[in-house]
Amino acid sequence: MKIALFVPCYVDQFYPNVGIATLQLLEKLGVEVDFPMEQTCCGQPMANTGFEKDSIPVYNHFVKTFTGYDYIVTPSGSCAYHVKKHYNIIEQTTAVKEVRSKTIELVSFITDVLKVKELPVTFPYKVGLHVSCHGQRGLKNATASEITPDHDGLVLSLLKNIKGIDLTVLNRNDECCGFGGSFCVSEEAVSAKMGIDRVNDHVKNGTQVLTGADMSCLMHLEGIVRREKLAMKVMHIAEILNGNKV
Amino acid sequence: MSHSKKASIFNKDIERTTWHDETLWFVRQKRDKMAYVIPEFQQLRDLASQIKEHTLSQLDEYLLEFERNALKNGVHVHWAADAKEHNEIVLKILKKHKAKKIVKSKSMLTEECHLNPFLQQHAIKVVDTDLGERIIQLRDEAPSHIVLPAIHLKKEDVGETFHQHLNTPKGEKDPQRLTEAARQHLREKFVQADAALTGVNFAIAETGSVVVCTNEGNADLGVNLAKVHIACMGFEKIIPRFNDLSVFTRLLARSATGQPITTYTSHFTKPRPGAEMHVVIVDNGRTQQLGREDFYNSLKCIRCGACMNTCPVYRRSGGHSYNFTVPGPIGSILSPNLDLKKHSSLPFASTLCGSCTEVCPVKIDIHVQLYKWRQQIGESNALPMSKKLSMKVMSKVLASSKLFSFSGKMGRTMIKWLPYSMTHNKSVNPWAKARELPEVPEHSFREWYKQNK
Ligand code: SF4
């Protein structure tokens, strides 16, 4: 299997440890991983702002960079979703179609492709999972409370099997964190309030480590956690699964 | 004023914002319970969506079938191209009957057409009879929700309004006593009314009848007391057969308020002996929306309000921040059809979380349409030139790994070396009002990779 790692632009710049954890985790699972140096971004920032057309060069660049791999794995549900869902505005060449179908979010790659159900890590903390909307309602990696009362999903299934872990039961299991790309600045007040409400839900229910499969949500929530000087630690799921220390 | 400006004003009162959010979340949870207990709920949604899909594809025929059958039943049918025509038609009917006082129930369409102020200019008194509507009418406010028009008000606010207008004791805030005061006040209006105006939830082509779903029964009271009944409907209210109705009545109240069914499901088919019944069918931009490939299915909406209750942005910004008759997610995809520039901030009043799409009983892909409206707005002149330019620059940078690595490094270096007071300056960087910027790492991932792999 030829696997490429796609590290989203802001993760590359601000959260290299998440990229490193993803790489190490994949290697531990016996996967040989390539990191094409030409990579930049999936193009979502412009597209969500209403400038999808300006993203086309970025889309083409992405496809060029990642053509020829069996899977393009990324530690971001949101970016994977963007490639799958929104690369429909460029000509659907074989390369484009392949890249779209082969781009996959890290946790689904682990559970669905590698068929790994359990990882040999111990994590004796109270862990709160933030379900990202694009991973859940976009990629359908988790059940949604609009449809069913049962909380389930790929990330949860891996977390449940970690030794020593205690999962937080939240009052609102899958409410959006309020990041929303450019929304976080253009609608600053609502975005912040949404984030604060999410964080408070975790505080109230005892979360020590807040995690999720999307660093963008976590970046926003971490910004609040640090501003409020809370003791809570924010970690990407890849860091936990890789056995990183708190 | 843009949605974000209004929303930031709304958020100044944090306690009230929290209260508003929790109140509507409670309604959303009631809806969930009702949805979960029906095993075939998702199939019902599919079915409802398909019935609407089919109806919209042959709307002209169904409308004409409805008209034929309604005429047979002795109902007058009128067609209005826009709000102005709608209002004039209503006025003409009222004038013919020398009606000076009318009661109204359950009509967002008349809100959309701004009928009340129009009739008042012609010396006709309109009383909204549904409790929530009456409260905001007394306060001279617009509804903030399509099902719960006064949801932005607390019982204390209502107490104060009733004290001013209905002479309830100062400080009275007991919901039951306040409701009773409204009831007494409204009974009088019902008895005096010359005509009754109602909205329409469903118009059945096969029978020519209109169906109104209410909890308070005011539509029935009004229609059965007055000599004239005028029912106003947007043309998308049509459903083909009587048999289709149950699919929608099962979904509507469950989605709206978490009730199994509305207290009253009233069928109006023909006028009472000696009375008159009119139906006004309104377009007002709907044909244009029907012609938009990406957006036509917004016309499937049955106005249950579930997308508002579930929307984390609506709950924390209030209906008035949308500045459109229909607020929330559905309003944000309906309004740009009418005036792209005026409503250009609404498709951006969303994180695109998609919860609206998942609750919608007729499966409108609301968040997909929000995204698509953004593209239309981006291409129009509705956004400032500076934004357009910055997107072009961003595109250049992100399409080149060299430029990307370089500007990334510059950015990180700047955040690191600039003083905190500058990077976290609230007027320059909205991010930093409530949030810290990420801590700047020594290396980017790619730099680490180059060194270590
Ligand atoms: S769009 Fe759907 S959820 Fe929103 S009001 Fe209409 S029917 Fe209800």
XYZ file of C-alpha atoms and ligand atoms in Angstrom:
707
model
C 0.000 0.000 0.000
C 1.279 3.430 -0.944
C 0.087 5.907 1.610
C 0.455 9.665 1.549
C 0.113 11.774 4.636
C -1.710 15.058 4.201
C -1.048 17.471 7.045
C -3.509 20.375 6.763
C -1.969 23.823 6.409
C -2.705 25.118 9.914
C -1.663 21.807 11.497
C 1.615 22.003 9.609
C 2.248 25.509 10.884
C 0.814 25.454 14.396
C 0.438 21.847 15.474
C 3.460 19.948 14.107
C 3.134 17.509 17.025
C -0.194 16.358 15.668
C 1.439 15.660 12.318
C 4.284 13.834 14.038
C 1.907 11.752 16.158
C -0.102 10.832 13.063
C 3.013 9.759 11.217
C 4.382 7.740 14.129
C 1.029 6.110 14.766
C 0.698 5.026 11.153
C 4.226 3.674 11.173
C 3.553 1.732 14.356
C 0.599 0.191 12.595
C 2.992 -1.059 9.956
C 2.112 1.437 7.272
C 4.785 2.996 5.147
C 4.002 6.655 4.813
C 5.071 9.249 2.339
C 4.845 12.984 3.005
C 4.815 14.770 -0.341
C 6.648 18.025 0.297
C 4.689 19.887 -2.359
C 1.466 19.791 -0.332
C -0.203 22.916 1.019
C -3.918 23.052 1.802
C -7.229 21.538 0.678
C -8.615 24.917 -0.350
C -11.431 25.023 2.153
C -10.682 28.468 3.634
C -11.484 30.352 0.430
C -14.349 28.103 -0.588
C -16.192 28.515 2.699
C -15.844 32.262 2.370
C -17.662 32.197 -0.951
C -14.650 32.092 -3.253
C -14.717 28.531 -4.414
C -13.473 29.609 -7.846
C -10.307 31.011 -6.290
C -9.734 27.605 -4.721
C -9.486 25.874 -8.075
C -5.689 26.341 -8.399
C -5.365 24.937 -4.861
C -7.615 21.971 -5.740
C -5.540 21.256 -8.824
C -2.362 21.531 -6.826
C -3.742 19.073 -4.275
C -4.701 16.566 -6.940
C -1.311 16.886 -8.644
C 0.507 16.375 -5.346
C -1.482 13.336 -4.275
C -2.040 11.441 -7.501
C -0.862 7.861 -7.509
C -1.359 6.920 -3.858
C -3.612 4.158 -2.567
C -4.792 6.385 0.263
C -4.294 9.975 1.273
C -4.610 9.987 5.040
C -5.224 13.157 6.995
C -5.787 13.887 10.687
C -8.718 16.152 9.833
C -12.296 15.138 9.111
C -13.023 18.595 7.816
C -10.312 18.635 5.138
C -11.097 15.067 4.038
C -14.745 16.047 3.725
C -13.868 19.102 1.699
C -11.865 17.113 -0.839
C -14.557 14.464 -1.129
C -17.520 16.797 -1.256
C -16.377 20.008 -2.876
C -13.821 19.010 -5.501
C -16.801 18.561 -7.791
C -16.303 21.935 -9.448
C -13.134 20.962 -11.304
C -13.113 18.684 -14.303
C -13.610 15.122 -13.087
C -10.552 13.501 -14.631
C -9.508 10.037 -13.482
C -6.892 11.621 -11.246
C -9.437 13.930 -9.610
C -11.913 11.122 -9.071
C -9.235 8.918 -7.556
C -7.879 11.551 -5.226
C -11.402 12.371 -4.076
C -12.270 8.796 -3.307
C -8.909 7.957 -1.730
C -8.652 10.871 0.649
C -9.555 9.545 4.050
C -9.664 10.794 7.606
C -7.117 9.179 9.947
C -9.486 7.361 12.301
C -11.594 5.873 9.508
C -8.375 4.731 7.875
C -7.376 2.961 11.072
C -10.749 1.335 11.744
C -12.111 0.754 8.246
C -9.033 0.134 6.119
C -6.516 -1.272 8.571
C -9.366 -2.926 10.523
C -7.708 -2.042 13.796
C -10.175 -1.995 16.670
C -7.842 -1.566 19.600
C -4.530 0.132 20.272
C -2.056 -0.879 22.951
C -2.112 2.359 24.920
C -2.981 3.253 28.462
C -4.534 6.613 29.138
C -5.774 6.953 32.708
C -7.681 10.200 32.335
C -11.197 11.473 32.079
C -11.447 12.145 28.355
C -14.079 14.305 26.688
C -14.643 13.706 23.002
C -15.560 16.606 20.777
C -17.399 15.216 17.773
C -16.616 17.366 14.766
C -19.557 18.177 12.513
C -17.735 17.469 9.270
C -16.552 14.085 10.531
C -19.971 13.250 11.895
C -22.624 14.693 9.633
C -20.309 15.101 6.660
C -18.336 11.877 6.564
C -20.918 9.957 8.623
C -18.201 8.726 10.973
C -20.517 9.028 13.962
C -24.217 8.838 14.722
C -26.063 12.137 15.056
C -28.470 13.065 17.853
C -30.932 14.414 15.292
C -31.447 10.852 14.116
C -30.831 8.527 17.040
C -30.308 8.619 20.813
C -27.419 6.145 20.515
C -23.998 7.743 20.597
C -21.589 5.811 18.509
C -18.837 6.420 16.017
C -15.396 5.459 14.851
C -13.439 7.718 17.216
C -15.555 6.638 20.152
C -15.064 2.976 19.301
C -11.273 3.368 19.472
C -11.354 5.497 22.611
C -13.580 3.016 24.428
C -10.965 0.304 24.041
C -8.133 2.300 25.566
C -6.918 1.020 28.901
C -7.659 3.182 31.918
C -9.729 5.719 30.044
C -12.866 7.246 31.523
C -15.098 8.933 28.959
C -16.997 12.089 29.822
C -20.761 12.036 29.429
C -21.740 15.425 28.066
C -25.024 17.261 28.337
C -24.926 17.960 24.616
C -23.189 15.176 22.824
C -22.741 16.641 19.396
C -23.270 20.378 19.351
C -21.023 22.355 17.029
C -18.041 24.078 18.703
C -18.511 27.257 16.682
C -15.208 27.304 14.836
C -16.632 27.236 11.315
C -13.585 28.505 9.405
C -13.894 32.209 8.639
C -17.018 32.146 10.830
C -14.737 32.239 13.874
C -13.768 35.820 13.062
C -16.661 37.100 10.943
C -19.175 35.998 13.593
C -16.777 36.363 16.499
C -19.405 36.842 19.226
C -21.486 33.788 18.401
C -18.407 31.705 17.642
C -16.866 32.508 21.017
C -20.132 31.886 22.855
C -20.526 28.517 21.168
C -16.974 27.579 22.082
C -17.376 28.711 25.674
C -20.587 26.701 26.007
C -18.851 23.595 24.646
C -15.909 24.027 26.997
C -18.248 24.568 29.954
C -20.067 21.350 29.162
C -16.719 19.559 29.464
C -15.778 21.422 32.632
C -19.111 20.618 34.274
C -18.776 16.959 33.470
C -15.190 16.583 34.558
C -13.165 16.361 31.344
C -9.405 16.370 32.003
C -8.332 15.833 28.416
C -10.401 17.179 25.568
C -9.896 15.377 22.280
C -11.286 15.017 18.781
C -10.420 14.113 15.228
C -10.371 17.674 13.932
C -7.644 20.042 15.010
C -9.548 23.086 13.767
C -12.309 22.596 16.339
C -9.663 21.841 18.939
C -7.627 24.943 18.074
C -10.697 27.070 18.746
C -11.578 25.234 21.960
C -7.977 25.302 23.137
C -7.915 29.043 22.559
C -10.776 29.331 25.031
C -9.337 26.842 27.510
C -6.087 28.803 27.611
C -7.771 32.191 27.800
C -9.871 30.959 30.735
C -6.733 29.400 32.259
C -8.473 26.073 32.743
C -6.583 22.986 33.827
C -8.015 21.002 30.944
C -5.585 19.685 28.357
C -6.433 19.609 24.651
C -5.013 16.780 22.535
C -5.715 15.499 19.050
C -6.907 11.894 18.930
C -3.719 10.935 17.057
C -1.639 12.035 20.039
C -3.641 9.852 22.430
C -3.625 6.861 20.113
C 0.104 7.296 19.584
C 0.658 7.063 23.321
C 1.834 10.661 23.773
C 2.056 11.893 27.332
C -0.393 14.477 28.644
C -26.905 45.921 9.852
C -25.256 42.574 9.215
C -26.191 39.444 11.115
C -22.862 39.392 12.916
C -23.282 42.968 14.196
C -26.785 42.258 15.460
C -25.596 38.994 16.939
C -22.781 40.654 18.815
C -25.269 43.109 20.314
C -27.494 40.169 21.296
C -24.498 38.524 22.956
C -23.770 41.539 25.147
C -26.337 40.136 27.567
C -24.659 36.782 28.125
C -27.177 35.530 30.658
C -30.049 36.208 28.329
C -28.221 34.603 25.432
C -27.660 31.507 27.553
C -31.316 31.504 28.536
C -32.408 31.840 24.895
C -30.104 29.016 23.858
C -31.325 26.721 26.603
C -34.993 27.492 25.992
C -34.740 26.521 22.334
C -32.485 23.567 23.045
C -35.262 22.290 25.302
C -37.635 22.426 22.337
C -35.091 20.627 20.182
C -34.846 17.878 22.831
C -38.615 17.526 22.939
C -38.494 17.067 19.192
C -35.794 14.414 19.526
C -37.842 12.362 21.965
C -40.829 12.408 19.643
C -38.686 11.506 16.641
C -36.953 8.632 18.433
C -40.167 6.895 19.486
C -41.402 6.483 15.927
C -39.483 3.653 14.274
C -40.393 4.862 10.802
C -39.529 8.502 11.420
C -36.718 8.559 8.867
C -38.943 6.876 6.295
C -41.594 9.504 6.953
C -39.012 12.199 6.233
C -38.082 10.487 2.987
C -41.682 10.173 2.001
C -42.504 13.784 2.847
C -39.508 14.955 0.879
C -40.486 12.866 -2.120
C -44.104 14.022 -2.062
C -42.894 17.604 -2.075
C -40.352 16.858 -4.795
C -43.075 15.430 -6.962
C -45.445 18.293 -6.223
C -42.878 20.947 -7.047
C -42.151 19.212 -10.341
C -45.790 19.617 -11.386
C -46.757 22.573 -9.338
C -48.668 24.371 -12.067
C -50.966 21.412 -12.598
C -51.619 20.879 -8.929
C -52.354 24.545 -8.384
C -54.890 24.538 -11.180
C -56.435 21.341 -9.858
C -56.705 22.983 -6.465
C -58.354 26.030 -7.995
C -60.879 23.955 -9.931
C -61.891 22.013 -6.857
C -61.993 25.033 -4.602
C -64.237 26.862 -7.086
C -66.524 23.846 -7.159
C -66.774 24.101 -3.387
C -67.908 27.706 -3.708
C -64.595 29.226 -2.634
C -63.204 32.356 -4.303
C -59.630 31.866 -5.502
C -57.239 34.761 -6.110
C -53.720 34.823 -7.525
C -51.144 37.326 -6.333
C -47.828 37.801 -8.080
C -46.247 39.620 -5.165
C -46.796 41.059 -1.706
C -48.358 44.228 -3.050
C -50.938 42.358 -5.058
C -51.662 40.096 -2.124
C -52.325 43.051 0.134
C -54.516 44.765 -2.442
C -56.578 41.635 -2.976
C -57.151 41.294 0.751
C -58.063 44.968 1.016
C -60.536 44.699 -1.843
C -62.324 41.773 -0.226
C -62.477 43.588 3.087
C -63.756 46.778 1.478
C -66.481 44.894 -0.337
C -67.714 43.678 3.020
C -67.112 47.008 4.725
C -64.945 45.113 7.187
C -63.228 47.380 9.685
C -62.037 44.876 12.234
C -60.350 41.639 11.447
C -58.817 38.838 13.425
C -55.868 36.902 12.185
C -54.323 33.574 13.046
C -51.351 31.567 11.933
C -50.012 33.439 9.021
C -46.319 34.036 8.398
C -47.238 34.894 4.829
C -49.057 38.049 5.881
C -45.929 38.946 7.876
C -43.893 38.373 4.739
C -46.233 40.674 2.815
C -46.376 43.257 5.637
C -50.143 43.138 5.538
C -50.794 44.625 8.985
C -49.286 48.061 8.382
C -50.875 48.139 4.937
C -54.352 47.497 6.310
C -53.836 49.933 9.137
C -53.098 52.644 6.585
C -56.551 51.898 5.220
C -58.160 52.235 8.638
C -58.657 48.534 9.137
C -57.790 47.126 12.531
C -55.990 43.813 12.547
C -55.683 41.791 15.713
C -53.310 38.878 15.811
C -55.051 36.292 17.930
C -52.371 33.728 18.589
C -50.878 34.465 21.974
C -47.264 34.867 20.873
C -48.249 36.965 17.876
C -50.486 39.141 20.027
C -47.685 39.767 22.506
C -45.309 41.009 19.847
C -48.068 42.955 18.118
C -48.671 44.854 21.355
C -44.933 45.494 21.592
C -44.734 46.491 17.943
C -42.045 43.917 17.250
C -41.499 41.389 14.505
C -41.734 37.671 15.266
C -38.388 36.176 16.184
C -39.350 32.604 15.293
C -41.899 31.200 12.855
C -43.588 28.858 15.323
C -42.751 30.569 18.610
C -42.915 34.238 17.590
C -42.312 35.606 21.089
C -39.667 33.106 22.162
C -37.196 35.936 22.683
C -39.294 37.235 25.568
C -39.312 36.111 29.167
C -42.486 35.909 31.204
C -41.448 39.084 33.012
C -41.328 40.929 29.669
C -44.784 39.658 28.794
C -46.050 40.674 32.247
C -44.828 44.208 31.661
C -46.383 44.383 28.190
C -49.731 43.103 29.461
C -49.575 45.501 32.370
C -49.227 48.374 29.910
C -51.807 47.201 27.387
C -54.208 44.871 29.173
C -54.135 46.313 32.683
C -52.808 43.235 34.416
C -51.306 44.032 37.822
C -47.766 45.385 37.757
C -45.253 42.599 38.306
C -47.673 39.835 37.321
C -45.664 37.093 35.649
C -47.669 33.969 36.265
C -48.070 32.445 32.786
C -51.520 31.110 33.533
C -52.898 34.424 34.748
C -51.284 36.288 31.870
C -52.741 33.851 29.355
C -56.148 34.227 30.930
C -55.918 38.009 30.587
C -55.046 37.629 26.901
C -57.890 35.187 26.458
C -60.490 37.592 27.856
C -59.092 40.438 25.805
C -59.111 38.358 22.614
C -62.615 36.945 23.079
C -63.922 40.452 22.693
C -62.004 40.888 19.450
C -63.308 37.611 18.056
C -66.902 38.585 18.670
C -66.444 41.971 17.035
C -64.550 40.791 13.976
C -65.970 41.401 10.492
C -63.559 39.030 8.837
C -61.076 36.336 9.776
C -57.721 35.879 8.140
C -55.763 32.673 8.412
C -52.665 31.159 6.984
C -52.561 27.749 5.385
C -50.373 24.803 6.317
C -51.488 22.535 3.525
C -53.708 23.028 0.499
C -55.012 19.791 -0.971
C -55.297 19.796 -4.743
C -57.614 16.801 -4.864
C -60.261 18.302 -2.574
C -59.704 22.025 -2.924
C -59.584 22.404 0.837
C -57.044 24.145 3.025
C -55.728 22.772 6.294
C -54.599 24.893 9.219
C -52.695 23.344 12.124
C -52.878 25.220 15.421
C -52.636 24.682 19.132
C -54.845 27.479 20.346
C -57.830 27.013 18.047
C -57.957 30.675 17.130
C -58.260 29.998 13.429
C -61.447 28.010 14.051
C -62.857 30.550 16.423
C -62.188 33.416 14.029
C -63.447 31.691 10.907
C -66.589 30.363 12.535
C -67.616 33.687 13.989
C -66.887 36.043 11.124
C -68.806 36.315 7.848
C -65.690 36.279 5.696
C -62.727 33.939 5.801
C -59.616 34.836 3.842
C -56.943 32.149 3.742
C -53.563 33.298 2.439
C -50.995 30.861 1.180
C -47.654 30.752 -0.562
C -48.041 28.548 -3.603
C -45.720 25.862 -2.235
C -48.303 24.829 0.356
C -49.976 22.541 -2.111
C -50.022 18.763 -1.655
C -51.613 16.428 -4.201
C -53.965 14.152 -2.284
C -55.879 14.010 0.940
C -53.993 10.803 1.683
C -50.665 12.632 1.612
C -51.703 14.863 4.466
C -51.102 12.380 7.270
C -47.424 12.104 6.382
C -47.069 15.818 7.024
C -49.284 16.104 10.082
C -47.256 13.358 11.718
C -44.039 15.194 11.008
C -45.057 18.789 11.532
C -45.879 18.953 15.237
C -43.239 16.430 16.209
C -40.571 18.462 14.462
C -41.919 21.805 15.593
C -42.618 21.446 19.289
C -42.282 17.772 20.063
C -46.018 17.174 20.213
C -47.462 14.075 18.553
C -49.863 16.292 16.652
C -51.111 19.865 16.874
C -54.151 20.321 19.073
C -56.262 21.362 16.116
C -55.963 20.228 12.521
C -58.719 22.232 10.881
C -59.970 21.544 7.392
C -61.681 24.398 5.578
C -63.386 23.242 2.419
C -66.400 25.421 1.770
C -67.982 28.548 3.232
C -70.728 28.292 5.851
C -74.192 29.156 4.558
C -74.327 32.926 4.318
C -70.576 33.340 4.661
C -67.766 33.739 2.142
C -64.447 31.972 1.821
C -61.471 33.230 -0.154
C -58.075 31.711 -0.833
C -55.253 33.989 -1.955
C -52.401 32.138 -3.629
C -49.158 34.086 -3.530
C -45.977 33.882 -5.571
C -43.796 36.709 -4.229
C -40.472 35.403 -5.517
C -41.318 31.718 -5.304
C -41.339 31.157 -9.065
C -37.873 32.606 -9.219
C -36.704 30.259 -6.444
C -38.381 27.325 -8.176
C -36.281 28.111 -11.217
C -33.000 27.929 -9.326
C -31.593 24.474 -9.699
C -29.561 24.601 -6.517
C -32.218 26.183 -4.354
C -35.681 25.167 -5.562
C -36.104 22.503 -2.923
C -36.142 25.142 -0.198
C -39.785 25.421 -1.298
C -40.430 22.057 0.343
C -40.353 23.798 3.708
C -43.399 23.167 5.908
C -42.399 25.899 8.373
C -41.934 23.677 11.396
C -39.110 25.767 12.831
C -36.984 22.747 13.754
C -33.981 24.124 11.895
C -34.148 27.213 14.092
C -34.383 25.256 17.321
C -31.422 23.134 16.409
C -29.249 25.876 14.985
C -26.474 26.733 17.466
C -26.120 30.123 15.803
C -29.823 30.963 15.843
C -30.062 29.966 19.487
C -27.251 32.337 20.326
C -28.192 35.255 18.135
C -31.982 35.422 18.291
C -34.443 35.639 15.445
C -34.286 39.416 15.082
C -30.609 39.325 14.154
C -31.610 37.836 10.794
C -33.698 40.849 9.855
C -35.976 38.724 7.678
C -39.497 37.380 8.213
C -38.237 33.816 8.342
C -35.125 33.709 10.506
C -32.640 30.915 11.069
C -31.178 28.479 8.568
C -34.192 28.280 6.261
C -34.522 32.068 6.215
C -30.869 32.302 5.270
C -31.456 30.292 2.110
C -34.804 31.901 1.251
C -33.834 35.538 1.722
C -30.975 35.832 -0.809
C -33.465 34.831 -3.487
C -35.330 38.057 -2.845
C -32.436 40.447 -2.271
C -28.935 39.050 -2.481
C -27.171 42.181 -1.382
C -29.419 43.048 1.533
C -29.272 39.525 2.955
C -25.706 38.754 1.988
C -24.565 38.209 5.574
C -27.126 35.473 6.266
C -25.576 32.529 4.413
C -22.452 33.286 6.453
C -24.342 33.158 9.746
C -23.610 29.462 9.986
C -20.752 27.113 10.755
C -22.147 24.710 8.145
C -22.471 22.132 10.915
C -25.369 20.535 9.050
C -27.655 19.967 12.026
C -30.463 21.824 10.234
C -30.347 19.402 7.328
C -30.556 16.446 9.706
C -33.634 17.689 11.567
C -35.536 19.023 8.581
C -38.664 16.863 8.207
C -38.700 17.346 4.442
C -34.951 16.833 4.099
C -33.961 20.156 2.604
C -30.160 20.184 2.269
C -30.038 23.527 4.030
C -26.323 23.658 4.825
C -25.414 22.689 1.275
C -27.517 25.580 0.021
C -25.886 27.954 2.490
C -22.535 27.008 0.979
C -23.888 27.536 -2.522
C -25.352 30.931 -1.696
C -21.931 31.928 -0.369
C -20.472 31.188 -3.773
C -23.125 33.302 -5.486
C -22.447 36.122 -3.076
C -18.686 35.784 -3.610
C -19.220 36.168 -7.321
C -21.595 39.106 -6.997
C -20.727 42.599 -5.871
C -22.075 42.023 -2.410
C -18.694 41.594 -0.718
C -16.009 44.279 -0.425
C -13.204 44.376 -2.994
C -10.590 43.966 -0.270
C -11.988 40.544 0.555
C -11.918 39.502 -3.077
C -8.300 40.572 -3.393
C -7.188 38.828 -0.244
C -8.757 35.621 -1.541
C -6.791 35.926 -4.749
C -3.562 36.332 -2.778
C -4.440 33.407 -0.546
C -5.133 31.278 -3.581
C -1.681 32.089 -5.009
C 0.024 31.232 -1.736
C -1.837 28.012 -1.151
C -1.295 26.747 -4.676
C 2.475 26.906 -4.246
C 4.376 24.964 -1.614
C 7.266 27.447 -1.687
C 5.101 30.478 -1.068
C 3.167 28.504 1.523
C 6.236 27.437 3.524
C 7.639 30.920 3.320
C 4.533 32.788 4.414
C 3.842 30.190 7.081
C 7.252 30.762 8.554
C 6.805 34.531 8.330
C 3.457 34.303 10.050
C 4.804 32.163 12.849
C 7.815 34.368 13.298
C 5.629 37.443 13.448
C 3.307 36.013 16.056
C 6.355 35.011 18.050
C 8.237 38.286 17.900
C 5.403 40.767 18.018
C 4.329 41.740 21.523
C 1.288 39.944 22.955
C -0.620 43.215 23.131
C -0.357 43.458 19.373
C -1.104 39.890 18.299
C -4.008 39.769 20.729
C -5.298 43.266 20.048
C -9.066 42.893 20.059
C -9.794 45.482 17.433
C -7.292 44.037 14.955
C -7.742 40.379 15.705
C -11.319 39.296 16.512
C -10.015 35.812 17.273
C -8.289 37.117 20.353
C -11.348 38.672 22.011
C -12.237 35.436 23.755
C -9.451 33.108 22.639
C -5.695 32.759 22.824
C -3.787 32.233 19.598
C -2.115 28.838 19.315
C 1.309 28.667 20.907
C 3.871 29.055 18.167
C 6.018 25.955 17.677
C 9.735 26.049 16.854
C 9.237 24.207 13.593
C 6.453 23.479 11.211
C 5.713 19.828 10.537
C 7.440 19.984 7.174
C 10.561 21.480 8.702
C 10.619 18.703 11.273
C 10.058 16.121 8.571
C 12.953 17.401 6.477
C 15.295 17.181 9.444
C 14.143 13.872 10.840
C 13.080 11.723 7.932
S -36.480 24.154 6.467
Fe -37.146 22.182 7.257
S -36.680 22.322 9.456
Fe -36.611 24.426 8.693
S -38.678 25.215 9.034
Fe -38.640 24.374 6.951
S -39.384 22.282 7.171
Fe -38.810 22.966 9.209
